[in-house]
XYZ file of C-alpha atoms in Angstrom:
172
model
C -0.587 -109.042 -14.599
C 2.831 -111.173 -14.514
C 2.032 -112.357 -10.177
C -1.878 -114.015 -12.037
C 0.025 -116.865 -14.224
C 3.267 -117.264 -15.246
C 2.725 -119.891 -18.044
C 0.310 -117.500 -19.669
C 3.309 -116.003 -21.314
C 4.787 -119.058 -22.878
C 4.206 -117.692 -25.993
C 6.140 -114.204 -25.849
C 9.782 -113.413 -25.860
C 9.003 -110.395 -24.413
C 6.686 -109.064 -21.269
C 6.903 -105.408 -20.642
C 5.001 -105.093 -16.881
C 4.898 -101.798 -15.018
C 3.901 -103.172 -11.595
C 7.411 -102.185 -9.845
C 7.840 -98.373 -9.979
C 11.669 -98.767 -8.913
C 11.914 -101.111 -12.278
C 9.519 -99.886 -15.428
C 11.250 -101.394 -18.145
C 12.266 -104.795 -16.568
C 11.573 -107.331 -19.514
C 10.098 -110.517 -16.835
C 11.052 -113.252 -19.520
C 14.932 -112.185 -19.801
C 16.902 -109.858 -21.047
C 15.279 -107.019 -23.305
C 15.138 -104.172 -20.169
C 13.884 -100.789 -21.634
C 16.315 -98.215 -20.527
C 15.402 -93.830 -20.371
C 16.962 -92.301 -22.811
C 18.791 -88.778 -21.064
C 16.635 -86.667 -24.086
C 14.007 -87.716 -22.517
C 11.881 -86.836 -18.966
C 11.908 -89.844 -16.915
C 8.449 -92.113 -16.639
C 6.233 -92.840 -13.353
C 3.980 -95.293 -12.508
C 0.418 -94.852 -11.016
C -1.517 -98.168 -10.288
C 0.415 -100.929 -12.000
C 0.766 -98.449 -14.917
C 3.292 -96.725 -16.687
C 2.426 -93.178 -17.487
C 3.671 -91.415 -20.642
C 2.927 -87.269 -20.933
C 4.265 -86.576 -24.525
C 7.831 -85.908 -23.157
C 8.976 -88.912 -21.680
C 9.203 -92.960 -22.868
C 11.060 -95.418 -22.781
C 13.643 -97.210 -25.288
C 14.204 -100.687 -26.465
C 17.367 -101.768 -27.551
C 17.419 -104.183 -30.782
C 17.777 -107.514 -29.867
C 17.246 -110.680 -32.756
C 14.087 -111.385 -30.415
C 12.306 -108.150 -32.464
C 13.753 -109.271 -35.719
C 11.326 -111.524 -36.585
C 9.133 -110.623 -39.846
C 6.278 -111.753 -37.988
C 5.002 -111.037 -34.683
C 1.939 -110.003 -32.475
C 2.372 -106.789 -30.457
C -0.211 -105.454 -28.184
C -0.816 -103.173 -25.649
C -3.460 -101.349 -23.597
C -3.486 -97.823 -23.339
C -5.841 -94.836 -21.607
C -5.548 -91.922 -23.509
C -6.222 -88.517 -21.563
C -5.821 -85.847 -24.083
C -5.952 -85.772 -27.533
C -2.086 -86.684 -29.384
C -0.612 -84.839 -32.372
C 1.124 -87.729 -33.130
C 0.609 -89.726 -30.090
C 3.226 -92.798 -30.210
C 1.905 -95.247 -27.854
C 4.658 -98.343 -29.754
C 6.913 -97.604 -32.280
C 9.794 -99.785 -34.438
C 11.276 -96.739 -35.826
C 14.729 -96.188 -36.495
C 16.353 -93.317 -37.233
C 16.881 -91.654 -40.575
C 14.154 -92.057 -43.729
C 14.326 -95.222 -46.092
C 14.276 -97.789 -44.127
C 11.833 -100.191 -42.656
C 9.529 -99.194 -39.684
C 5.670 -99.489 -37.977
C 4.320 -97.201 -35.380
C 0.974 -97.934 -33.568
C -0.255 -93.956 -32.278
C -2.691 -91.564 -32.305
C -3.902 -88.805 -33.935
C -6.572 -87.014 -31.986
C -8.450 -89.904 -30.811
C -7.878 -91.862 -33.802
C -5.962 -95.157 -33.466
C -3.304 -95.591 -36.850
C -1.357 -98.070 -37.425
C 1.790 -96.681 -39.574
C 4.205 -98.829 -41.595
C 6.737 -98.633 -44.050
C 8.664 -101.041 -46.078
C 11.721 -98.742 -47.843
C 12.203 -101.954 -50.453
C 8.749 -100.652 -52.458
C 7.892 -97.038 -50.113
C 9.630 -94.245 -49.653
C 7.226 -92.760 -46.583
C 5.198 -94.082 -44.424
C 1.673 -95.962 -44.952
C -1.740 -94.621 -42.655
C -4.334 -97.055 -42.033
C -6.832 -95.635 -39.509
C -8.199 -98.282 -36.547
C -10.577 -96.484 -35.278
C -12.112 -93.679 -32.834
C -10.841 -93.866 -28.927
C -12.950 -92.082 -25.864
C -10.259 -90.456 -23.414
C -10.299 -91.588 -19.857
C -10.889 -95.518 -20.505
C -8.752 -97.987 -21.343
C -8.469 -99.781 -24.894
C -6.427 -102.534 -25.831
C -5.198 -102.468 -29.584
C -3.321 -106.010 -30.973
C -1.645 -105.705 -34.173
C -0.559 -109.274 -35.512
C 1.497 -109.614 -38.772
C 1.888 -113.164 -40.355
C 2.444 -115.106 -43.547
C -0.859 -114.968 -45.803
C -2.397 -118.030 -46.134
C -3.823 -116.698 -50.231
C -0.831 -114.515 -51.426
C 2.825 -116.289 -51.999
C 5.047 -113.900 -50.060
C 2.192 -111.579 -48.574
C 1.559 -110.641 -44.895
C -1.687 -110.731 -43.213
C -2.274 -107.647 -41.442
C -4.939 -108.289 -38.502
C -6.089 -105.413 -36.270
C -7.978 -105.897 -33.517
C -9.424 -102.549 -30.880
C -11.131 -103.171 -28.041
C -11.559 -106.800 -29.193
C -12.826 -105.698 -32.483
C -11.415 -106.560 -35.402
C -10.771 -103.789 -37.369
C -8.555 -104.223 -40.323
C -7.512 -107.747 -41.976
C -5.473 -107.443 -45.186
C -2.872 -108.753 -47.064
C 0.376 -106.645 -47.593
C 3.203 -107.456 -49.605
C 5.618 -105.423 -47.106
C 8.974 -106.544 -45.474
């Protein structure tokens, strides 16, 4: 939680917490606040967590802070039912033929999905692992320069503290 130790957030560019039900999209580090879109149902909060039910969500405006080719994203989640294309978090611009990525649930399988418009026209799916319902889980995806291949990126995915996927990709 933010109140625990703000100094722990110094390495981050954005930090969303859901402890204030009246301000669920607040970025505690700056100006990248999420907002409700008029086309989705409002989100609610319980016990310091935002509740998404498949018909609601928060949108985050595109900002330069999100345009880095290297990043780490971490999401803590508790699924309460199997999902059909259940996006947990997505950088998914509208339309076909554009770069993007998603962390989603397909049933109870966590999947990392990516697309590089320059090298592939469709999404590539990386199955990460099964998760249980009604328990908390944490997924962390890190995209960093490869130590082994010039121009490649290392994709590391950790699910519930265990490294589940690591491989170099030549994606942008």
